[in-house]
PDB file of C-alpha atoms in Angstrom:
ATOM      1  CA  UNK A   1     -54.374  22.682   2.617  1.00 37.00           C
ATOM      2  CA  UNK A   2     -54.560  18.856   2.930  1.00 39.00           C
ATOM      3  CA  UNK A   3     -54.471  16.752   5.911  1.00 42.00           C
ATOM      4  CA  UNK A   4     -51.160  15.537   6.888  1.00 47.00           C
ATOM      5  CA  UNK A   5     -50.437  11.886   5.966  1.00 54.00           C
ATOM      6  CA  UNK A   6     -47.839  10.987   8.236  1.00 55.00           C
ATOM      7  CA  UNK A   7     -49.208   8.918  11.106  1.00 58.00           C
ATOM      8  CA  UNK A   8     -48.871   5.306   9.985  1.00 61.00           C
ATOM      9  CA  UNK A   9     -50.459   2.594  12.239  1.00 64.00           C
ATOM     10  CA  UNK A  10     -47.900   0.059  11.096  1.00 75.00           C
ATOM     11  CA  UNK A  11     -44.789   1.754  12.445  1.00 88.00           C
ATOM     12  CA  UNK A  12     -43.670   3.962  15.339  1.00 93.00           C
ATOM     13  CA  UNK A  13     -42.768   7.365  14.035  1.00 95.00           C
ATOM     14  CA  UNK A  14     -40.556   9.951  15.937  1.00 96.00           C
ATOM     15  CA  UNK A  15     -40.830  13.594  14.832  1.00 97.00           C
ATOM     16  CA  UNK A  16     -37.415  15.433  15.737  1.00 97.00           C
ATOM     17  CA  UNK A  17     -35.252  18.338  14.581  1.00 96.00           C
ATOM     18  CA  UNK A  18     -31.563  18.661  14.633  1.00 96.00           C
ATOM     19  CA  UNK A  19     -29.865  20.252  17.759  1.00 96.00           C
ATOM     20  CA  UNK A  20     -32.822  19.249  20.147  1.00 96.00           C
ATOM     21  CA  UNK A  21     -31.321  17.658  23.117  1.00 96.00           C
ATOM     22  CA  UNK A  22     -34.678  16.019  23.965  1.00 96.00           C
ATOM     23  CA  UNK A  23     -34.928  14.464  20.803  1.00 96.00           C
ATOM     24  CA  UNK A  24     -31.333  13.165  20.945  1.00 95.00           C
ATOM     25  CA  UNK A  25     -32.053  11.699  24.437  1.00 95.00           C
ATOM     26  CA  UNK A  26     -35.298   9.921  23.285  1.00 95.00           C
ATOM     27  CA  UNK A  27     -33.823   8.599  20.073  1.00 94.00           C
ATOM     28  CA  UNK A  28     -30.795   7.286  21.901  1.00 92.00           C
ATOM     29  CA  UNK A  29     -33.161   5.403  24.494  1.00 92.00           C
ATOM     30  CA  UNK A  30     -35.303   4.240  21.643  1.00 90.00           C
ATOM     31  CA  UNK A  31     -32.429   2.607  20.045  1.00 89.00           C
ATOM     32  CA  UNK A  32     -31.528   0.688  23.305  1.00 87.00           C
ATOM     33  CA  UNK A  33     -35.042  -0.910  23.596  1.00 85.00           C
ATOM     34  CA  UNK A  34     -34.910  -2.621  20.131  1.00 84.00           C
ATOM     35  CA  UNK A  35     -38.036  -1.268  18.909  1.00 86.00           C
ATOM     36  CA  UNK A  36     -37.999  -0.369  15.323  1.00 88.00           C
ATOM     37  CA  UNK A  37     -39.122   3.191  14.251  1.00 93.00           C
ATOM     38  CA  UNK A  38     -38.892   5.837  11.492  1.00 94.00           C
ATOM     39  CA  UNK A  39     -37.121   9.137  12.298  1.00 95.00           C
ATOM     40  CA  UNK A  40     -38.748  12.111  10.593  1.00 96.00           C
ATOM     41  CA  UNK A  41     -36.841  15.631  10.492  1.00 97.00           C
ATOM     42  CA  UNK A  42     -39.443  18.159  10.693  1.00 97.00           C
ATOM     43  CA  UNK A  43     -37.181  20.704   9.315  1.00 96.00           C
ATOM     44  CA  UNK A  44     -36.825  18.655   6.115  1.00 96.00           C
ATOM     45  CA  UNK A  45     -40.358  17.615   5.581  1.00 96.00           C
ATOM     46  CA  UNK A  46     -43.092  20.143   5.604  1.00 96.00           C
ATOM     47  CA  UNK A  47     -45.911  17.865   6.004  1.00 96.00           C
ATOM     48  CA  UNK A  48     -44.468  16.327   9.006  1.00 96.00           C
ATOM     49  CA  UNK A  49     -43.928  19.839  10.641  1.00 97.00           C
ATOM     50  CA  UNK A  50     -47.634  20.448   9.843  1.00 97.00           C
ATOM     51  CA  UNK A  51     -48.635  17.152  11.321  1.00 96.00           C
ATOM     52  CA  UNK A  52     -46.610  18.182  14.602  1.00 97.00           C
ATOM     53  CA  UNK A  53     -48.094  21.486  14.682  1.00 97.00           C
ATOM     54  CA  UNK A  54     -51.682  19.813  14.219  1.00 96.00           C
ATOM     55  CA  UNK A  55     -51.231  17.659  17.556  1.00 96.00           C
ATOM     56  CA  UNK A  56     -49.355  20.239  19.730  1.00 96.00           C
ATOM     57  CA  UNK A  57     -51.927  23.168  19.538  1.00 94.00           C
ATOM     58  CA  UNK A  58     -50.018  25.100  16.557  1.00 95.00           C
ATOM     59  CA  UNK A  59     -46.467  24.397  18.185  1.00 95.00           C
ATOM     60  CA  UNK A  60     -43.514  22.468  16.424  1.00 94.00           C
ATOM     61  CA  UNK A  61     -42.681  20.771  19.788  1.00 95.00           C
ATOM     62  CA  UNK A  62     -40.375  17.901  19.507  1.00 96.00           C
ATOM     63  CA  UNK A  63     -39.874  15.058  19.925  1.00 97.00           C
ATOM     64  CA  UNK A  64     -43.316  14.069  19.004  1.00 97.00           C
ATOM     65  CA  UNK A  65     -44.044  10.389  18.804  1.00 97.00           C
ATOM     66  CA  UNK A  66     -47.050   8.776  16.852  1.00 95.00           C
ATOM     67  CA  UNK A  67     -47.978   4.997  17.425  1.00 93.00           C
ATOM     68  CA  UNK A  68     -51.213   3.743  15.961  1.00 90.00           C
ATOM     69  CA  UNK A  69     -52.939   7.295  15.453  1.00 89.00           C
ATOM     70  CA  UNK A  70     -51.926   8.118  19.260  1.00 94.00           C
ATOM     71  CA  UNK A  71     -49.295  10.931  19.683  1.00 95.00           C
ATOM     72  CA  UNK A  72     -47.129  11.801  22.788  1.00 96.00           C
ATOM     73  CA  UNK A  73     -45.188  15.040  22.995  1.00 97.00           C
ATOM     74  CA  UNK A  74     -41.588  14.930  24.442  1.00 96.00           C
ATOM     75  CA  UNK A  75     -42.254  11.448  26.058  1.00 96.00           C
ATOM     76  CA  UNK A  76     -39.778   9.160  27.931  1.00 95.00           C
ATOM     77  CA  UNK A  77     -39.037   5.838  26.586  1.00 93.00           C
ATOM     78  CA  UNK A  78     -41.095   4.282  29.003  1.00 93.00           C
ATOM     79  CA  UNK A  79     -44.061   6.208  27.925  1.00 95.00           C
ATOM     80  CA  UNK A  80     -43.630   5.101  24.491  1.00 94.00           C
ATOM     81  CA  UNK A  81     -43.216   1.545  25.589  1.00 92.00           C
ATOM     82  CA  UNK A  82     -46.543   1.659  27.430  1.00 92.00           C
ATOM     83  CA  UNK A  83     -48.207   3.294  24.328  1.00 93.00           C
ATOM     84  CA  UNK A  84     -46.853   0.761  21.940  1.00 92.00           C
ATOM     85  CA  UNK A  85     -48.080  -2.157  24.299  1.00 90.00           C
ATOM     86  CA  UNK A  86     -51.451  -0.717  24.590  1.00 93.00           C
ATOM     87  CA  UNK A  87     -51.980   0.267  21.084  1.00 91.00           C
ATOM     88  CA  UNK A  88     -49.617  -1.602  18.764  1.00 88.00           C
ATOM     89  CA  UNK A  89     -48.282  -4.673  20.820  1.00 89.00           C
ATOM     90  CA  UNK A  90     -47.248  -6.132  17.259  1.00 88.00           C
ATOM     91  CA  UNK A  91     -44.486  -3.808  16.977  1.00 86.00           C
ATOM     92  CA  UNK A  92     -42.817  -4.565  20.276  1.00 85.00           C
ATOM     93  CA  UNK A  93     -39.560  -6.308  19.441  1.00 78.00           C
ATOM     94  CA  UNK A  94     -38.986 -10.127  20.227  1.00 71.00           C
ATOM     95  CA  UNK A  95     -37.352 -10.301  23.699  1.00 67.00           C
ATOM     96  CA  UNK A  96     -34.936 -13.019  22.341  1.00 60.00           C
ATOM     97  CA  UNK A  97     -33.623 -10.985  19.564  1.00 58.00           C
ATOM     98  CA  UNK A  98     -32.756  -7.594  21.676  1.00 54.00           C
ATOM     99  CA  UNK A  99     -29.190  -7.852  22.653  1.00 56.00           C
ATOM    100  CA  UNK A 100     -28.536  -7.367  26.443  1.00 57.00           C
ATOM    101  CA  UNK A 101     -26.664  -4.216  27.587  1.00 57.00           C
ATOM    102  CA  UNK A 102     -23.433  -4.891  28.805  1.00 55.00           C
ATOM    103  CA  UNK A 103     -20.612  -2.222  29.824  1.00 55.00           C
ATOM    104  CA  UNK A 104     -17.261  -3.063  28.778  1.00 51.00           C
ATOM    105  CA  UNK A 105     -14.478  -1.342  30.796  1.00 54.00           C
ATOM    106  CA  UNK A 106     -11.314  -0.759  29.037  1.00 54.00           C
ATOM    107  CA  UNK A 107      -9.420  -3.543  30.793  1.00 53.00           C
ATOM    108  CA  UNK A 108     -12.112  -6.069  29.876  1.00 47.00           C
ATOM    109  CA  UNK A 109     -11.542  -8.073  26.636  1.00 50.00           C
ATOM    110  CA  UNK A 110     -14.311  -8.933  24.202  1.00 51.00           C
ATOM    111  CA  UNK A 111     -14.159 -12.602  23.104  1.00 50.00           C
TER     112      UNK A 111
END
């Protein structure tokens, strides 16, 4: 069997599977950061599942995140950001382009 070729040093990869609450939480948090990343469903991609097993002692534990050849299993968004800062700072979003979060209550109008 050939070595899985999923890790890409030019992007953040989030390995996930449908129905995983930990995956949903991480993906939601990642969207809020403005980080660009690629989502890979391990149930749809057998080589992705093989990669996840190779870095998790044979388990298909998700979410698994790959950044510049480094992986984290079930990380927080903060851990992912720290890994990106350390190993792939060029992948960080421009702080001037990330929209500020603002909660709108039903009585507030958007203008």
